[in-house]
PDB file of C-alpha atoms in Angstrom:
ATOM      1  CA  MET A 205      -4.376  24.504  21.283  1.00 56.00           C
ATOM      2  CA  LYS A 206      -4.208  21.131  19.555  1.00 87.00           C
ATOM      3  CA  TYR A 207      -6.238  20.406  16.430  1.00 90.00           C
ATOM      4  CA  SER A 208      -7.951  17.524  18.196  1.00 92.00           C
ATOM      5  CA  GLN A 209      -9.176  19.902  20.908  1.00 93.00           C
ATOM      6  CA  HIS A 210     -10.494  22.341  18.221  1.00 94.00           C
ATOM      7  CA  LEU A 211     -12.499  19.442  16.787  1.00 95.00           C
ATOM      8  CA  LEU A 212     -13.910  18.553  20.197  1.00 94.00           C
ATOM      9  CA  ASP A 213     -14.866  22.247  20.621  1.00 94.00           C
ATOM     10  CA  GLN A 214     -16.760  21.946  17.327  1.00 94.00           C
ATOM     11  CA  VAL A 215     -18.608  18.831  18.617  1.00 94.00           C
ATOM     12  CA  ALA A 216     -19.625  20.829  21.704  1.00 93.00           C
ATOM     13  CA  LEU A 217     -21.028  23.620  19.549  1.00 92.00           C
ATOM     14  CA  LEU A 218     -23.029  21.223  17.422  1.00 91.00           C
ATOM     15  CA  VAL A 219     -24.783  19.738  20.404  1.00 91.00           C
ATOM     16  CA  SER A 220     -25.076  22.696  22.781  1.00 85.00           C
ATOM     17  CA  ARG A 221     -27.160  25.087  20.773  1.00 73.00           C
ATOM     18  CA  GLY A 222     -30.364  26.096  22.449  1.00 73.00           C
ATOM     19  CA  ARG A 223     -32.623  24.369  20.037  1.00 79.00           C
ATOM     20  CA  ARG A 224     -33.018  20.637  19.561  1.00 84.00           C
ATOM     21  CA  PRO A 225     -30.138  19.515  17.355  1.00 86.00           C
ATOM     22  CA  ARG A 226     -30.999  18.274  13.872  1.00 88.00           C
ATOM     23  CA  HIS A 227     -30.074  14.819  12.767  1.00 87.00           C
ATOM     24  CA  ALA A 228     -27.302  16.252  10.639  1.00 89.00           C
ATOM     25  CA  ASP A 229     -25.843  18.069  13.639  1.00 91.00           C
ATOM     26  CA  LEU A 230     -25.748  14.895  15.736  1.00 93.00           C
ATOM     27  CA  LYS A 231     -24.225  12.886  12.924  1.00 94.00           C
ATOM     28  CA  ARG A 232     -21.690  15.596  12.164  1.00 95.00           C
ATOM     29  CA  ALA A 233     -20.821  15.761  15.886  1.00 95.00           C
ATOM     30  CA  ILE A 234     -20.149  11.981  16.133  1.00 96.00           C
ATOM     31  CA  SER A 235     -18.015  12.050  12.970  1.00 96.00           C
ATOM     32  CA  THR A 236     -16.080  14.999  14.222  1.00 96.00           C
ATOM     33  CA  ALA A 237     -15.457  13.379  17.628  1.00 96.00           C
ATOM     34  CA  CYS A 238     -14.108  10.339  15.804  1.00 96.00           C
ATOM     35  CA  TYR A 239     -11.728  12.586  13.807  1.00 97.00           C
ATOM     36  CA  ALA A 240     -10.612  14.322  16.954  1.00 97.00           C
ATOM     37  CA  LEU A 241      -9.566  11.069  18.494  1.00 97.00           C
ATOM     38  CA  PHE A 242      -7.959  10.007  15.250  1.00 97.00           C
ATOM     39  CA  HIS A 243      -5.870  13.199  15.060  1.00 96.00           C
ATOM     40  CA  ALA A 244      -4.902  12.901  18.776  1.00 96.00           C
ATOM     41  CA  VAL A 245      -3.632   9.311  18.094  1.00 96.00           C
ATOM     42  CA  ALA A 246      -1.760  10.426  14.966  1.00 96.00           C
ATOM     43  CA  GLU A 247      -0.085  13.250  16.909  1.00 95.00           C
ATOM     44  CA  ASN A 248       0.914  10.919  19.726  1.00 94.00           C
ATOM     45  CA  CYS A 249       2.323   8.391  17.284  1.00 95.00           C
ATOM     46  CA  ALA A 250       4.401  11.124  15.590  1.00 95.00           C
ATOM     47  CA  ASP A 251       5.518  12.528  18.910  1.00 95.00           C
ATOM     48  CA  THR A 252       6.538   9.079  20.184  1.00 94.00           C
ATOM     49  CA  LEU A 253       8.439   7.969  17.040  1.00 95.00           C
ATOM     50  CA  VAL A 254       9.962  11.313  15.904  1.00 96.00           C
ATOM     51  CA  GLY A 255       9.649  13.592  18.922  1.00 93.00           C
ATOM     52  CA  SER A 256       7.374  16.566  19.759  1.00 91.00           C
ATOM     53  CA  ARG A 257      10.217  19.041  19.244  1.00 94.00           C
ATOM     54  CA  PHE A 258      10.334  17.968  15.565  1.00 95.00           C
ATOM     55  CA  ARG A 259       6.709  18.797  14.708  1.00 93.00           C
ATOM     56  CA  GLN A 260       7.756  21.044  11.859  1.00 95.00           C
ATOM     57  CA  SER A 261       9.815  18.276  10.215  1.00 96.00           C
ATOM     58  CA  GLN A 262       8.895  16.194   7.204  1.00 97.00           C
ATOM     59  CA  ALA A 263       9.572  13.053   9.227  1.00 96.00           C
ATOM     60  CA  TRP A 264       7.046  14.052  11.912  1.00 95.00           C
ATOM     61  CA  ASN A 265       4.448  14.975   9.301  1.00 96.00           C
ATOM     62  CA  ARG A 266       5.046  11.670   7.442  1.00 96.00           C
ATOM     63  CA  ILE A 267       4.383   9.632  10.569  1.00 96.00           C
ATOM     64  CA  TYR A 268       1.363  11.758  11.453  1.00 96.00           C
ATOM     65  CA  ARG A 269      -0.108  11.240   7.977  1.00 96.00           C
ATOM     66  CA  SER A 270       0.635   7.508   7.911  1.00 96.00           C
ATOM     67  CA  LEU A 271      -2.144   6.585  10.318  1.00 96.00           C
ATOM     68  CA  ASP A 272      -4.878   4.744   8.372  1.00 95.00           C
ATOM     69  CA  HIS A 273      -8.425   4.427   9.731  1.00 93.00           C
ATOM     70  CA  THR A 274      -8.893   0.849   8.672  1.00 93.00           C
ATOM     71  CA  LYS A 275      -5.570  -0.415   9.948  1.00 94.00           C
ATOM     72  CA  ALA A 276      -5.898   1.496  13.198  1.00 95.00           C
ATOM     73  CA  ARG A 277      -9.369   0.125  13.803  1.00 95.00           C
ATOM     74  CA  GLY A 278      -8.163  -3.402  13.262  1.00 94.00           C
ATOM     75  CA  GLU A 279      -5.212  -2.943  15.592  1.00 94.00           C
ATOM     76  CA  PHE A 280      -7.345  -1.368  18.288  1.00 94.00           C
ATOM     77  CA  LYS A 281      -9.778  -4.294  17.946  1.00 94.00           C
ATOM     78  CA  ARG A 282      -6.857  -6.623  18.528  1.00 92.00           C
ATOM     79  CA  LEU A 283      -5.637  -4.490  21.467  1.00 90.00           C
ATOM     80  CA  ASN A 284      -9.137  -4.677  22.989  1.00 86.00           C
ATOM     81  CA  GLN A 285      -8.475  -8.423  23.374  1.00 88.00           C
ATOM     82  CA  VAL A 286      -5.008  -8.262  24.914  1.00 85.00           C
ATOM     83  CA  LEU A 287      -4.969  -5.134  27.110  1.00 82.00           C
ATOM     84  CA  GLU A 288      -6.082  -5.702  30.663  1.00 78.00           C
ATOM     85  CA  ARG A 289      -7.052  -2.157  31.779  1.00 80.00           C
ATOM     86  CA  GLY A 290      -6.011   1.419  31.836  1.00 86.00           C
ATOM     87  CA  ALA A 291      -5.885   4.414  29.469  1.00 89.00           C
ATOM     88  CA  ALA A 292      -4.635   2.312  26.507  1.00 90.00           C
ATOM     89  CA  LEU A 293      -7.591  -0.027  26.778  1.00 92.00           C
ATOM     90  CA  GLU A 294     -10.061   2.878  27.073  1.00 93.00           C
ATOM     91  CA  LEU A 295      -8.442   4.414  23.948  1.00 95.00           C
ATOM     92  CA  ALA A 296      -8.742   1.110  22.053  1.00 94.00           C
ATOM     93  CA  ILE A 297     -12.410   0.670  23.007  1.00 95.00           C
ATOM     94  CA  LEU A 298     -13.406   4.186  22.250  1.00 96.00           C
ATOM     95  CA  PHE A 299     -11.519   4.309  18.953  1.00 96.00           C
ATOM     96  CA  VAL A 300     -13.385   1.229  17.687  1.00 96.00           C
ATOM     97  CA  GLU A 301     -16.765   2.512  18.967  1.00 96.00           C
ATOM     98  CA  LEU A 302     -16.328   5.927  17.361  1.00 96.00           C
ATOM     99  CA  GLN A 303     -15.168   4.412  14.029  1.00 95.00           C
ATOM    100  CA  GLU A 304     -18.289   2.305  13.899  1.00 94.00           C
ATOM    101  CA  LEU A 305     -20.517   5.272  14.793  1.00 94.00           C
ATOM    102  CA  ARG A 306     -18.706   7.464  12.295  1.00 95.00           C
ATOM    103  CA  HIS A 307     -19.533   4.986   9.467  1.00 92.00           C
ATOM    104  CA  TYR A 308     -23.153   5.061  10.532  1.00 92.00           C
ATOM    105  CA  ALA A 309     -23.170   8.882  10.804  1.00 92.00           C
ATOM    106  CA  ASP A 310     -21.373   9.483   7.516  1.00 93.00           C
ATOM    107  CA  TYR A 311     -23.026   6.914   5.305  1.00 93.00           C
ATOM    108  CA  ASP A 312     -26.484   6.047   6.618  1.00 88.00           C
ATOM    109  CA  PRO A 313     -28.895   8.529   4.950  1.00 86.00           C
ATOM    110  CA  GLY A 314     -31.822   7.696   7.314  1.00 82.00           C
ATOM    111  CA  PRO A 315     -32.817   9.635  10.419  1.00 80.00           C
ATOM    112  CA  SER A 316     -30.332   9.495  13.216  1.00 80.00           C
ATOM    113  CA  GLN A 317     -30.726   7.157  16.209  1.00 88.00           C
ATOM    114  CA  LEU A 318     -28.342   9.452  18.063  1.00 90.00           C
ATOM    115  CA  THR A 319     -29.488  11.729  20.804  1.00 91.00           C
ATOM    116  CA  ARG A 320     -27.973  14.940  22.181  1.00 91.00           C
ATOM    117  CA  LEU A 321     -27.399  13.201  25.510  1.00 92.00           C
ATOM    118  CA  GLY A 322     -25.643  10.271  23.838  1.00 94.00           C
ATOM    119  CA  VAL A 323     -23.423  12.477  21.727  1.00 93.00           C
ATOM    120  CA  ARG A 324     -22.511  14.544  24.794  1.00 93.00           C
ATOM    121  CA  ALA A 325     -21.561  11.317  26.542  1.00 95.00           C
ATOM    122  CA  TYR A 326     -19.221  10.435  23.688  1.00 95.00           C
ATOM    123  CA  LEU A 327     -17.848  13.983  23.689  1.00 95.00           C
ATOM    124  CA  LYS A 328     -17.080  13.684  27.394  1.00 95.00           C
ATOM    125  CA  ARG A 329     -15.390  10.270  26.966  1.00 95.00           C
ATOM    126  CA  THR A 330     -13.389  11.470  23.917  1.00 96.00           C
ATOM    127  CA  ASP A 331     -12.254  14.637  25.669  1.00 94.00           C
ATOM    128  CA  ALA A 332     -11.132  12.584  28.681  1.00 94.00           C
ATOM    129  CA  VAL A 333      -9.244  10.102  26.622  1.00 94.00           C
ATOM    130  CA  VAL A 334      -7.556  12.777  24.495  1.00 93.00           C
ATOM    131  CA  GLU A 335      -6.590  14.587  27.703  1.00 90.00           C
ATOM    132  CA  VAL A 336      -4.820  11.621  29.283  1.00 89.00           C
ATOM    133  CA  LEU A 337      -3.243   9.962  26.130  1.00 86.00           C
ATOM    134  CA  LYS A 338       0.211  11.235  26.795  1.00 76.00           C
ATOM    135  CA  SER A 339       0.220  11.324  30.613  1.00 84.00           C
ATOM    136  CA  HIS A 340      -1.363   7.977  31.401  1.00 87.00           C
ATOM    137  CA  ILE A 341       0.219   5.715  28.777  1.00 90.00           C
ATOM    138  CA  GLU A 342       3.869   4.921  29.281  1.00 87.00           C
ATOM    139  CA  ALA A 343       6.287   5.854  26.466  1.00 88.00           C
ATOM    140  CA  ALA A 344       7.234   2.279  25.825  1.00 90.00           C
ATOM    141  CA  GLU A 345       3.543   1.269  25.514  1.00 90.00           C
ATOM    142  CA  TRP A 346       3.004   4.175  23.132  1.00 91.00           C
ATOM    143  CA  ARG A 347       5.918   2.971  21.004  1.00 93.00           C
ATOM    144  CA  GLU A 348       4.327  -0.431  20.777  1.00 93.00           C
ATOM    145  CA  ILE A 349       0.925   1.101  19.926  1.00 93.00           C
ATOM    146  CA  ALA A 350       2.427   3.404  17.322  1.00 95.00           C
ATOM    147  CA  VAL A 351       4.386   0.660  15.620  1.00 95.00           C
ATOM    148  CA  ALA A 352       1.314  -1.656  15.610  1.00 94.00           C
ATOM    149  CA  LEU A 353      -0.904   1.100  14.155  1.00 95.00           C
ATOM    150  CA  LEU A 354       1.519   2.324  11.467  1.00 95.00           C
ATOM    151  CA  PHE A 355       3.404  -0.713  10.204  1.00 92.00           C
ATOM    152  CA  ARG A 356       2.213  -4.052   8.926  1.00 86.00           C
ATOM    153  CA  ASP A 357       3.639  -7.371  10.131  1.00 83.00           C
ATOM    154  CA  ARG A 358       5.577  -9.352   7.581  1.00 80.00           C
ATOM    155  CA  LYS A 359       5.306 -13.096   7.819  1.00 77.00           C
TER     156      LYS A 359
END
């Protein structure tokens, strides 16, 4: 099982306990969902640029580890403006939303405005996007996304 799926399983555990989840549980769940999507994107970038059969190589690991939260968020915001529809657009929208929620969840010390229902909705969306990343985004589009996420433009 992929690391991103393990993280999503952890989100489900945090929000599915019988009792009412604590603020910390809901915040941790949102942050973990964000990291699950981040790791799924990193994996797809490395698979696209190096190849999934080379997952044990230094090159694959280097590409995987090159994904930067801030750069990725900026590129996905840009993609939100240029993509028309489909899995790539849903990925871009969700990535930006989860990054913003993660910053709130990780850095705002106050009580959470998150609800169990809301976090479950994000879990469902994230799980769906992670599931279709490879199968619903063409290889050529993934190459463009990976290059945009990992490399800066020189002017």
